[in-house]
CSV table of C-alpha atoms in Angstrom, one decimal:
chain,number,residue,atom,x,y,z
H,1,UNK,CA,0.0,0.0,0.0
H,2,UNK,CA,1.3,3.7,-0.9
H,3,UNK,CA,1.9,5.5,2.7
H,4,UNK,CA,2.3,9.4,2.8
H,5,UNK,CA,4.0,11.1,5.3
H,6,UNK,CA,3.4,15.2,5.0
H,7,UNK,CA,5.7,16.8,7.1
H,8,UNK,CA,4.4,20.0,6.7
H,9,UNK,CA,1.5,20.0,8.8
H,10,UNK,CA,4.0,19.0,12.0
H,11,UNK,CA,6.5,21.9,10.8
H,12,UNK,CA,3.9,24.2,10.7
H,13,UNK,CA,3.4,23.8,14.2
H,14,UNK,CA,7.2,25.1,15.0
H,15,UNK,CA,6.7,27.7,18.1
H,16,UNK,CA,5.5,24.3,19.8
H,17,UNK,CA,8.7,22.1,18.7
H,18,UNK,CA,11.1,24.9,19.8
H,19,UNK,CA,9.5,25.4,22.9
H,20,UNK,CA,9.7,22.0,23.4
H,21,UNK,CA,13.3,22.0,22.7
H,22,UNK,CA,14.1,24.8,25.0
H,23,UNK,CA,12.7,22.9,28.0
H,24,UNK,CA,14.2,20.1,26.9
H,25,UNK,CA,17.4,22.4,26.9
H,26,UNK,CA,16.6,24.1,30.1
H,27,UNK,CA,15.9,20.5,32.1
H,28,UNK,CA,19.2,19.1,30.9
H,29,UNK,CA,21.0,22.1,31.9
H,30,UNK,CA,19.5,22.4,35.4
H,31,UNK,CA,19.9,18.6,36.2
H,32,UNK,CA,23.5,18.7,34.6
H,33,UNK,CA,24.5,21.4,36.7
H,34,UNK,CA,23.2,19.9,40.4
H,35,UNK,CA,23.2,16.2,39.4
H,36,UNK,CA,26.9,16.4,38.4
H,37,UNK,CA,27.0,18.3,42.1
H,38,UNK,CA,25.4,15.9,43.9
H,39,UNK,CA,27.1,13.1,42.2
H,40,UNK,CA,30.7,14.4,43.3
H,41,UNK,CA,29.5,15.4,46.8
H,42,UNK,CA,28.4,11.6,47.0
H,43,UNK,CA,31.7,10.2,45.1
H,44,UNK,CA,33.7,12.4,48.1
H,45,UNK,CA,31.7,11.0,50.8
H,46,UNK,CA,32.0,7.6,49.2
H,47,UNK,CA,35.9,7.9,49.2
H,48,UNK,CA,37.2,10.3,51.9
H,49,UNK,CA,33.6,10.6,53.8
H,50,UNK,CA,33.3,9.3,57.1
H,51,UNK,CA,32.9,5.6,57.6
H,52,UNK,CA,28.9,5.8,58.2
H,53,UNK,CA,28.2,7.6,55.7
H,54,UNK,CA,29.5,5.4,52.6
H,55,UNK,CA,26.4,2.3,53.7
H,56,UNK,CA,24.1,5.4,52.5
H,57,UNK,CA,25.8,6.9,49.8
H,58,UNK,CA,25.9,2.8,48.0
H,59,UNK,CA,22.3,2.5,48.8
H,60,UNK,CA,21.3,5.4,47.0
H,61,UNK,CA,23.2,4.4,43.9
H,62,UNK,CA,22.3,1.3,43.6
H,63,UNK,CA,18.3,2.1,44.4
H,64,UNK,CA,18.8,4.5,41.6
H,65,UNK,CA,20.5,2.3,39.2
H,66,UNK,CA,18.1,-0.5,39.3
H,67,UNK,CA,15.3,1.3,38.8
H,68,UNK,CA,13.7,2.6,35.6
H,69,UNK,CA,13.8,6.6,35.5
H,70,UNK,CA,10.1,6.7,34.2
H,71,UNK,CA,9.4,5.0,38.2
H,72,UNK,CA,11.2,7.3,40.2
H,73,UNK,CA,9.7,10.3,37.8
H,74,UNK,CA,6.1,9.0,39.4
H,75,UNK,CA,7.3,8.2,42.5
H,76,UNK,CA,8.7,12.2,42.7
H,77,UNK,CA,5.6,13.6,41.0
H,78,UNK,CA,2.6,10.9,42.2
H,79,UNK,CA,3.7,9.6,45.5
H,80,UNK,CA,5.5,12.4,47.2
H,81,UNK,CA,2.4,14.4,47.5
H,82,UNK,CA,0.7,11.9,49.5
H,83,UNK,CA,3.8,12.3,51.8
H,84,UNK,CA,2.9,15.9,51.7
H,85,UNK,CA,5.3,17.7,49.2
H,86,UNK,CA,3.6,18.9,46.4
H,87,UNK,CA,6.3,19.8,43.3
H,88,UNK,CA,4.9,21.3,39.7
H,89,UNK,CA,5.8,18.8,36.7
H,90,UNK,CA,9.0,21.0,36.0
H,91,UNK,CA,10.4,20.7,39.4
H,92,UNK,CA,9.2,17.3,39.6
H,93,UNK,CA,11.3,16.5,36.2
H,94,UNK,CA,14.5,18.3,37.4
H,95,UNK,CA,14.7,16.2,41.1
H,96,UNK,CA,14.3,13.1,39.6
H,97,UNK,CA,16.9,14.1,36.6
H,98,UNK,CA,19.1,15.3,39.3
H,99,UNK,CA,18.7,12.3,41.4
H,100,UNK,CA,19.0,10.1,38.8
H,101,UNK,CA,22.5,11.4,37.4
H,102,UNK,CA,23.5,11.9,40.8
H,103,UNK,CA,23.7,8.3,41.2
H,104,UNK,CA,25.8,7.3,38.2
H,105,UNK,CA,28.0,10.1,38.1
H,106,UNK,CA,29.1,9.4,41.4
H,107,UNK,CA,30.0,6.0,40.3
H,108,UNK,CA,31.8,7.6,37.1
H,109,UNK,CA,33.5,10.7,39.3
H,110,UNK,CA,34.5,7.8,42.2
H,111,UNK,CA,36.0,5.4,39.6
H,112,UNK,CA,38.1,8.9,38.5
H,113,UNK,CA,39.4,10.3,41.6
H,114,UNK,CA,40.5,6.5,43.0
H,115,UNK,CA,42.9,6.4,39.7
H,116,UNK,CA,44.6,9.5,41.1
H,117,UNK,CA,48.2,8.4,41.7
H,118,UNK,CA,49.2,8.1,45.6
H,119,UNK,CA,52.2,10.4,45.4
H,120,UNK,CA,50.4,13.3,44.1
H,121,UNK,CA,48.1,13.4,46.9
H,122,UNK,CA,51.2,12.7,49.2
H,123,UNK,CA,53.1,15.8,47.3
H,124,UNK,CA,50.2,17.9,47.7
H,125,UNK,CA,49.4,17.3,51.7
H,126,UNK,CA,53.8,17.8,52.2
H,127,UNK,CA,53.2,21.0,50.7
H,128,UNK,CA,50.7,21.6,53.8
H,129,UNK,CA,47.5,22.1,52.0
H,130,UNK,CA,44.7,20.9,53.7
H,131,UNK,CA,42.5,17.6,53.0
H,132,UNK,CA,39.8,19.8,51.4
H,133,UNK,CA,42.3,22.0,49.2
H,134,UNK,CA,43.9,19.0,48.3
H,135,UNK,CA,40.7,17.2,47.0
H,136,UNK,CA,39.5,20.1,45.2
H,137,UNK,CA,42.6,21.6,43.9
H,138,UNK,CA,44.3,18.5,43.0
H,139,UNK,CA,42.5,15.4,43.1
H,140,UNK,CA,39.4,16.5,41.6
H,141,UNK,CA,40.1,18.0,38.3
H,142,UNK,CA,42.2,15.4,36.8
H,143,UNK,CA,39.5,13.0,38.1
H,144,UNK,CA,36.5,14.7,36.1
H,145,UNK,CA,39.0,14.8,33.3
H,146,UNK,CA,40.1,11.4,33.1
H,147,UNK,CA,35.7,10.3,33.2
H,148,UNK,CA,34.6,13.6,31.3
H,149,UNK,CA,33.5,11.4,28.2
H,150,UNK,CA,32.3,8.9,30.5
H,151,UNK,CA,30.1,11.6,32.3
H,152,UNK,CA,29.1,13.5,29.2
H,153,UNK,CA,27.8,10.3,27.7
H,154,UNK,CA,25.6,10.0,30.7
H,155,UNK,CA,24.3,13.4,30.5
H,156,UNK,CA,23.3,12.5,27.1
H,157,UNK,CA,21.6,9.3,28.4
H,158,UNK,CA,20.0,11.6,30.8
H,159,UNK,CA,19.0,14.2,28.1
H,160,UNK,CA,17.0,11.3,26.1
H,161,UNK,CA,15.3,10.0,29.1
H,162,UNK,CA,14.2,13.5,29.9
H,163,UNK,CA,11.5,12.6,26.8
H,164,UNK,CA,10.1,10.8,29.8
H,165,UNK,CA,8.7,14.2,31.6
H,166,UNK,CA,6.4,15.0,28.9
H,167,UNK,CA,4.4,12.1,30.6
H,168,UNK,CA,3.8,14.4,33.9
H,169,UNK,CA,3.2,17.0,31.3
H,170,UNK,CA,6.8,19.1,31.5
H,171,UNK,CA,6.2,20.9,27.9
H,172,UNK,CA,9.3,19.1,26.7
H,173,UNK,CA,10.1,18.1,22.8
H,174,UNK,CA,8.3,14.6,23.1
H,175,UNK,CA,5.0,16.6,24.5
H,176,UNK,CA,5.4,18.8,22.2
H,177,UNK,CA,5.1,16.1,19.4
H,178,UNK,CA,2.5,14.8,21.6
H,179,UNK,CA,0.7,17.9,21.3
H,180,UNK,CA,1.0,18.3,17.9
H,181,UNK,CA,-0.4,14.9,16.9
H,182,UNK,CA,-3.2,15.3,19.2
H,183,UNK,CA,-4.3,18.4,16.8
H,184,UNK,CA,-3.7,17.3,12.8
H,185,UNK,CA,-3.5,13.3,13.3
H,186,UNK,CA,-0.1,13.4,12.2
H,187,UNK,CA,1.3,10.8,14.7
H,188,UNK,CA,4.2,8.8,12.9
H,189,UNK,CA,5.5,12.5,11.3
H,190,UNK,CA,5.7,14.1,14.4
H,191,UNK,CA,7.5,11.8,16.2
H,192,UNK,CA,10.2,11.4,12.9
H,193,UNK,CA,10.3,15.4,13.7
H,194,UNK,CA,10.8,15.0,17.4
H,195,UNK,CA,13.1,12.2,16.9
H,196,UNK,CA,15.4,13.6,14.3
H,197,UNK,CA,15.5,16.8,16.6
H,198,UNK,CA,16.7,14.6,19.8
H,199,UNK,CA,19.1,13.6,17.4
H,200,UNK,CA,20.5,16.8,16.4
H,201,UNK,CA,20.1,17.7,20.4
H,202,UNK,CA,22.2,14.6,21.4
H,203,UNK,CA,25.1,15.6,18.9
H,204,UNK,CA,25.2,19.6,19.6
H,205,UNK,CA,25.3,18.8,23.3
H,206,UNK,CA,27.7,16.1,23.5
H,207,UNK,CA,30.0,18.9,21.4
H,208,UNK,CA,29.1,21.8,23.8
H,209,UNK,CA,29.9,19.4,27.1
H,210,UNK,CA,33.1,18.6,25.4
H,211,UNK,CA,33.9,22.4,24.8
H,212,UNK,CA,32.7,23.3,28.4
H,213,UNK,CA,34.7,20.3,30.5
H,214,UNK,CA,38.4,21.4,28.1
H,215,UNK,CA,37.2,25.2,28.9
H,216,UNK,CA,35.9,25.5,32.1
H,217,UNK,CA,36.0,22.1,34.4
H,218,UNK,CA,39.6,20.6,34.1
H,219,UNK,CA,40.9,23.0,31.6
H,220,UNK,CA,41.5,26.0,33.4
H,221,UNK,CA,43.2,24.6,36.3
H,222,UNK,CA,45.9,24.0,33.6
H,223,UNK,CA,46.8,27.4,33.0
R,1,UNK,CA,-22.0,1.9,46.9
R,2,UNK,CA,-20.0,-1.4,46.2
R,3,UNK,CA,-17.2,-0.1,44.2
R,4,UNK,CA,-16.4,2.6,47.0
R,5,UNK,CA,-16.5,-0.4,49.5
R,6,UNK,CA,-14.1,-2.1,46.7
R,7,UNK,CA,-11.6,0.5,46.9
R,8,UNK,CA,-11.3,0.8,50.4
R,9,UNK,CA,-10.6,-2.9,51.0
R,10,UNK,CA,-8.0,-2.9,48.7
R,11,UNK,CA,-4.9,-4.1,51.1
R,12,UNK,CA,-1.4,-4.3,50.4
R,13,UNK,CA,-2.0,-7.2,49.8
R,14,UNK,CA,-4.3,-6.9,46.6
R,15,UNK,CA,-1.5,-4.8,45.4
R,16,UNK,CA,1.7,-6.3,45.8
R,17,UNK,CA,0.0,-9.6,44.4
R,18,UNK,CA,-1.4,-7.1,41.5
R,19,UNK,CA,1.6,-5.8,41.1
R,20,UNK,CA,3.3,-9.2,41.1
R,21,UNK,CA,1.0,-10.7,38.1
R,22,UNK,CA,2.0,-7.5,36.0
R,23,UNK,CA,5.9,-8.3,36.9
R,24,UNK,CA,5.3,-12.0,34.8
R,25,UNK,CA,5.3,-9.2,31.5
R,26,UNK,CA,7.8,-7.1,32.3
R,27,UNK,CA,9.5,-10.1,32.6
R,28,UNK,CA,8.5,-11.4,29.3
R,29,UNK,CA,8.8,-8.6,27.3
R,30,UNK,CA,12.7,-8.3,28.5
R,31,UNK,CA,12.9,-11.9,27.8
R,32,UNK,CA,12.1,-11.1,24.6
R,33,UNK,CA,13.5,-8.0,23.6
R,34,UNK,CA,16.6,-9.7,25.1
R,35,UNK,CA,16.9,-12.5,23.1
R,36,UNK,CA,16.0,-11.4,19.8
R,37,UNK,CA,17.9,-8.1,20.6
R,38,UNK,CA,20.9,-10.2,20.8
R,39,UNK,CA,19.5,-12.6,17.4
R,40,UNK,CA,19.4,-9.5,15.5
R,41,UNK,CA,22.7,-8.1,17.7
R,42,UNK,CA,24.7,-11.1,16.1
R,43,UNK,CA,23.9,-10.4,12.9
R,44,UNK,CA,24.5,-6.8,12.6
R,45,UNK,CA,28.1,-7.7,14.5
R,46,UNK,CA,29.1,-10.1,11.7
R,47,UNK,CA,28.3,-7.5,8.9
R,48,UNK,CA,30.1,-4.9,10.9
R,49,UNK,CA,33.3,-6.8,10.6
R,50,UNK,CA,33.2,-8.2,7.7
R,51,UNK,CA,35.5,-5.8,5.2
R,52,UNK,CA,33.0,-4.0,3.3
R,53,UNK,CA,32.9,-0.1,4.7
R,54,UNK,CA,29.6,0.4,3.2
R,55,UNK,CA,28.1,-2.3,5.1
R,56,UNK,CA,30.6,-1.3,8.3
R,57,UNK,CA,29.4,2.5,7.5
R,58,UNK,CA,25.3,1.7,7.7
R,59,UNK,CA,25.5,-0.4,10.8
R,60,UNK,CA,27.6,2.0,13.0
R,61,UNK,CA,25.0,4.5,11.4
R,62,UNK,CA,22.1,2.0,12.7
R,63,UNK,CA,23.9,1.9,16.2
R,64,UNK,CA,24.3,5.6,16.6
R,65,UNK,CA,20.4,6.3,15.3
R,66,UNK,CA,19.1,3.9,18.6
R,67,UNK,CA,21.7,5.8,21.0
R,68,UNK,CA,20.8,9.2,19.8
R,69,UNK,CA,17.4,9.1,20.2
R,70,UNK,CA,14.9,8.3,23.4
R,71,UNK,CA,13.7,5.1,23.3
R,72,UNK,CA,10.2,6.7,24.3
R,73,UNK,CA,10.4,8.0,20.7
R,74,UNK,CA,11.2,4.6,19.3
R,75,UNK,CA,8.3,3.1,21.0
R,76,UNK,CA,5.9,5.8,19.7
R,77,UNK,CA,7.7,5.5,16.0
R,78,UNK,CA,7.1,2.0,16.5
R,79,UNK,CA,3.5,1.7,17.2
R,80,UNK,CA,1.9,4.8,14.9
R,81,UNK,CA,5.0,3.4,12.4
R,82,UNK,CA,3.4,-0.3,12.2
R,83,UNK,CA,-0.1,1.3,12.0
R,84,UNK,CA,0.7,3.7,9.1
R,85,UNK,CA,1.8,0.5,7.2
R,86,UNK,CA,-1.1,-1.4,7.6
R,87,UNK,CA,0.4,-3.8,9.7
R,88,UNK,CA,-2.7,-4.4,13.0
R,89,UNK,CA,-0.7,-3.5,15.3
R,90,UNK,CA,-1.3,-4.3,19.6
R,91,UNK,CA,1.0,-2.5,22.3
R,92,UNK,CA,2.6,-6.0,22.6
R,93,UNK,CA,3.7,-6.5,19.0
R,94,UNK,CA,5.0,-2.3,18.7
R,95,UNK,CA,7.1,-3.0,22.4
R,96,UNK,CA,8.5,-6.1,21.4
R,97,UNK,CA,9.8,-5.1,18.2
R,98,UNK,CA,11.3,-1.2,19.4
R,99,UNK,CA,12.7,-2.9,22.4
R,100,UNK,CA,14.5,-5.6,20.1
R,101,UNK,CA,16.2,-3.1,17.9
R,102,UNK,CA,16.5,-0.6,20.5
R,103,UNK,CA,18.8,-3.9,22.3
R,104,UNK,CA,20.5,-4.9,19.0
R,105,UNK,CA,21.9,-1.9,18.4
R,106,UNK,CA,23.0,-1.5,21.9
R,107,UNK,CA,24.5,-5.4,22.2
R,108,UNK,CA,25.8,-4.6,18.2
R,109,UNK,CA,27.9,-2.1,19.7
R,110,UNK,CA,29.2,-3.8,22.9
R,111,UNK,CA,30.4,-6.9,21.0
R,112,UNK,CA,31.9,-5.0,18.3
R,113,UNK,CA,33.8,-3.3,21.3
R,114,UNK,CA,34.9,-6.9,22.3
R,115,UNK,CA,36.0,-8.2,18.8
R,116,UNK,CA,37.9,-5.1,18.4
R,117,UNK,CA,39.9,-6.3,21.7
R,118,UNK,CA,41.0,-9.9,19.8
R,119,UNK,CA,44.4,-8.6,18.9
R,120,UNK,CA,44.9,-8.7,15.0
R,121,UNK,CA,47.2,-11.3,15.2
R,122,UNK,CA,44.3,-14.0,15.9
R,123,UNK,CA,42.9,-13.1,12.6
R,124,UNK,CA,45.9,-13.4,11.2
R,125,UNK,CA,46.9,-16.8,12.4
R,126,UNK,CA,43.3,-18.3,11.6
R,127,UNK,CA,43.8,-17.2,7.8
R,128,UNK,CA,46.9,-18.4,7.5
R,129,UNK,CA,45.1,-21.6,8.6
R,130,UNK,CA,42.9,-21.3,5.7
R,131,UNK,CA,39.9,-20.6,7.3
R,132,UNK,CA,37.6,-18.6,5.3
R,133,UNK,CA,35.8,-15.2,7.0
R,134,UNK,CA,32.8,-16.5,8.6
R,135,UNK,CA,35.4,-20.0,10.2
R,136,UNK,CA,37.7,-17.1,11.3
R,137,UNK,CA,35.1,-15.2,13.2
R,138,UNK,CA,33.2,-18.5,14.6
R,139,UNK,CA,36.4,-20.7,15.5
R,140,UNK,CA,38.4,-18.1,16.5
R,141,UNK,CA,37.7,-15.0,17.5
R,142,UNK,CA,33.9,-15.1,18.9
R,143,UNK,CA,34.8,-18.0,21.7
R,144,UNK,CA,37.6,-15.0,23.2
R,145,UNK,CA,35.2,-12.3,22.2
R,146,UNK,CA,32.9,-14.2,24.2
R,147,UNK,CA,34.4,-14.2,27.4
R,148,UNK,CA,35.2,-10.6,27.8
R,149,UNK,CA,32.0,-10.0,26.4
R,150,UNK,CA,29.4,-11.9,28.9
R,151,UNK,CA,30.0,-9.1,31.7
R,152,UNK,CA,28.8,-6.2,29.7
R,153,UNK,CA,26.2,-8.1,28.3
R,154,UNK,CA,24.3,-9.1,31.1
R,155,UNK,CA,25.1,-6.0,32.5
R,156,UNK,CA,23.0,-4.6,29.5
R,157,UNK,CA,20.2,-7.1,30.6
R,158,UNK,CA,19.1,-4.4,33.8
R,159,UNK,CA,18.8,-1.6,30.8
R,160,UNK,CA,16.6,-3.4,28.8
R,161,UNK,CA,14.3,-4.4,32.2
R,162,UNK,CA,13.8,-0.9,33.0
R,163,UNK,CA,13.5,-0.2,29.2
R,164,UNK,CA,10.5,-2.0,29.2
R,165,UNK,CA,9.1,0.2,31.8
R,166,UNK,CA,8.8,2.7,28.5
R,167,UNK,CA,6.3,0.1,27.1
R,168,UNK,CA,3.8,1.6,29.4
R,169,UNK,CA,3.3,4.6,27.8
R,170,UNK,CA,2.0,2.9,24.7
R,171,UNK,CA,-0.1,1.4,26.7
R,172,UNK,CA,1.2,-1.7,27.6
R,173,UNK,CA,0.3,-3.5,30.9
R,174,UNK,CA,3.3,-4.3,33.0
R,175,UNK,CA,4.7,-3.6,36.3
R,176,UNK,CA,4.7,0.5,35.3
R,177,UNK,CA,1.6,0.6,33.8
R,178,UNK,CA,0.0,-1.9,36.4
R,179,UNK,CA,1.4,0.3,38.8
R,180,UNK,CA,-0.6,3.9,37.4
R,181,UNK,CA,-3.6,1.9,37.3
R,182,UNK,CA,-3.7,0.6,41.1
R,183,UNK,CA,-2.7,3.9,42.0
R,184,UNK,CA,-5.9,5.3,40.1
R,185,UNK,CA,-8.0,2.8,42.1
R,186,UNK,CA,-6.9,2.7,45.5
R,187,UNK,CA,-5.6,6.5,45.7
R,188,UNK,CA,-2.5,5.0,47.5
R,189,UNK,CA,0.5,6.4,45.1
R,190,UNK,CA,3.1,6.0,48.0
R,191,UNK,CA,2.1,2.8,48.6
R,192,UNK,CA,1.7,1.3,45.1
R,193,UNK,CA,5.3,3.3,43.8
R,194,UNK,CA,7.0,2.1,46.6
R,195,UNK,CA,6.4,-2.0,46.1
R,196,UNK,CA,6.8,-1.1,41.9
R,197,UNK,CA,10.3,0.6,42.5
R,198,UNK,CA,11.1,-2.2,44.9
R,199,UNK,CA,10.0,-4.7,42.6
R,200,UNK,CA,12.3,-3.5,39.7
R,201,UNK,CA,15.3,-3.5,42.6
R,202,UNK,CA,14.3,-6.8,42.9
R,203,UNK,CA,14.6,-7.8,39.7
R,204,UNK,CA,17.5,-5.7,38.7
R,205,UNK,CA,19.6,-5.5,41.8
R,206,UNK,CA,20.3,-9.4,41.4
R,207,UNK,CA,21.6,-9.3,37.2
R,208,UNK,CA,23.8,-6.1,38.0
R,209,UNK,CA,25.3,-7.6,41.3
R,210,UNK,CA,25.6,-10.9,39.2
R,211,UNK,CA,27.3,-8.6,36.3
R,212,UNK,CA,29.8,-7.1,38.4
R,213,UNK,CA,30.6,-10.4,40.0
R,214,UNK,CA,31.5,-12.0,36.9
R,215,UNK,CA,33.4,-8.9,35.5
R,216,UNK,CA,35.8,-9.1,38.9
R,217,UNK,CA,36.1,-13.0,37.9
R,218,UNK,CA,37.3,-11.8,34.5
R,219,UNK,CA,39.6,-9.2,36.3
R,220,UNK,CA,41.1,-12.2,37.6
R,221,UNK,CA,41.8,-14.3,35.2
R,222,UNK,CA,43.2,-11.9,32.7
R,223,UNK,CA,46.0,-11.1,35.0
């Protein structure tokens, strides 16, 4: 049978898809910026922490890890209200984006900073810096550069599940194609649209976090 | 008068076992996606080294397509896709078949990784033998591939178990979607997320322990 796809009623609807994408833009942003936070606060606590601590810190990874994002999204946004805290969808989406790369970037970020060799530590405590200068000054940026790719992949990974959030109604790119279908019928086009965009998403903003980690995480300390 | 008497009787009891009869297709549906993800995985692997690049060019194209995108989009390309082309499609037949690509492209690339690692010389030595191509890869480089390979792989088996959580959207009824619906009964969304997050630990927390387990064995042995 002949099929035919018309684009043009889905590109019509642009302000929608461009929206979409800047929430999508926005959430991976925020999530990036406290997840990758939270994930090297936990990958300290995990290493140098005090001993109690580190039962908790495994816990949460592995809680996170081996459930699907889509269950912890409703867990956030369904179940935490009965609990008493209410969130909006878009606050909703960020916490459980944060949460979620929390957990593996810790992993990634600890796997970095226990490659650092003993001596440098060793050089850098002789030279009477303190455990916290030492951490952040000289353990920690070789660390995030020896995982960057490893951590940029995941933010990528976390970028594509954020397609999830449109469920909860976060006006993100795949709600936006959800919306769009909804009004002309145009189902299978508007998804190619969407998908093609993630696509083009996925490639920019594994080139921008590659950019941003040389220029402004690990690069800088170099001089 | 009886259906309000319904809800309120519902226990945690009615849930969990609920909840536990919707696990059997999450289950399933990984089983599947699994298994022909890794049918379909094999085959792409073996074009992707054979010599032609035009062959090698449109399967690492194939693999970058699945990683790009969100699998949520795949899904939905999946199930209006099948429609559009007259095949009847259910939300069984449009999950099982995104879930198996969205695998194969995944286990494509992870075994491709581990043929890379035979060194060259292994080639080498099996063509000097006179094995032809397809005895080279079967005789002698898949059994080493193999080994280094089974980590990763069943590693990649808690991915597609939480992938499947996706399916709900589309409207398939597993421990996700089983989950949304008790909660829409009983009005208990702490209670019924709580038991469906615990049941995917459940079923994940084993396969990744069980991954990492094996990939200290390897660790091991390769010393």
């Amino acid at each position: 049978m002949r099929v035919a796809l018309e684009f043009f009623p889905v590109l019509e609807e642009w302000p929608l898809l461009l929206t979409g994408i800047a929430w999508t833009l926005l959430l991976t942003a925020a999530s990036t910026f406290f997840g990758l936070l939270l994930g090297t606060v936990c990958a300290y606590l995990r290493t140098q922490g005090p001993e109690w601590c580190r039962p908790f810190i495994v816990g949460y990874v592995e809680l996170i890890r081996n459930t699907p994002f889509i269950v912890q999204l409703f867990f956030i946004f369904f179940a935490l209200p009965a609990a008493g805290i209410r969130l909006s969808a878009e606050v909703a989406s960020v916490l459980a984006m944060v949460i979620n790369l929390g957990a593996y970037s810790a992993d990634i970020v600890r796997a970095g900073i226990q490659a650092t060799p003993r001596g440098q530590i060793e050089a850098a405590l002789s030279l009477s810096l303190t455990h916290r200068q030492v951490f952040t000054r000289v353990v920690l940026p070789p660390a995030l550069q020896r995982v960057w790719p490893a951590l940029v992949s995941q933010i990528i990974i976390v970028m594509l599940g954020s397609a999830v959030c449109g469920q909860i109604s976060t006006e993100e790119l795949s709600y936006a194609a959800n919306l769009i279908q909804s009004r002309n019928f145009r189902a299978f086009e508007a998804f190619i649209v969407a998908t093609v965009l993630y696509l083009v998403l996925s490639v920019f903003v594994r080139h921008f976090f590659q950019w941003f980690g040389r220029r402004f995480v690990f690069g800088a300390s170099r001089g | 008068m009886y259906l309000v008497r319904r809800v309120v009787e519902f226990s945690i009891w009615d849930i969990l076992r609920n909840l536990l009869l919707a696990a059997r297709w999450t289950i399933v549906l990984s089983l599947i996606a699994f298994v022909g993800g890794g049918l379909v995985g094999l085959g792409l692997l073996v074009v992707r080294t054979t010599q032609m690049r035009v062959l090698q060019r449109a399967v690492s194209i194939y693999v970058s397509l699945f990683q790009g995108t969100p699998l949520l989009m795949q899904l939905f390309l999946a199930y209006f896709g099948l429609a559009l082309f007259g095949v009847e499609t259910s939300a069984w037949t449009a999950a099982a078949i995104a879930l198996t690509l969205y695998s194969s492209a995944f286990l494509c690339e992870i075994w491709h990784g581990c043929v890379q690692a035979i060194p060259k010389g292994q080639w080498e030595a099996a063509q000097s033998l006179a094995l032809n191509f397809l005895e080279q890869l079967r005789f002698i480089v898949l059994p080493q591939a193999a080994r280094i390979a089974v980590p990763p792989t069943v590693g990649f088996l808690v991915q597609v178990v939480k992938g499947t959580a996706l399916a709900s959207v589309i409207g398939f009824v597993e421990l996700t979607k089983a989950g949304t619906m008790i909660t829409n009964a009983t009005f208990k969304p702490f209670v019924v997320f709580t038991c469906v997050g615990l049941l995917y630990f459940l079923i994940c927390y084993p396969i990744s322990a069980y991954a990492r387990k094996l990939e200290g064995q390897l660790h091991v042995y390769s010393r």
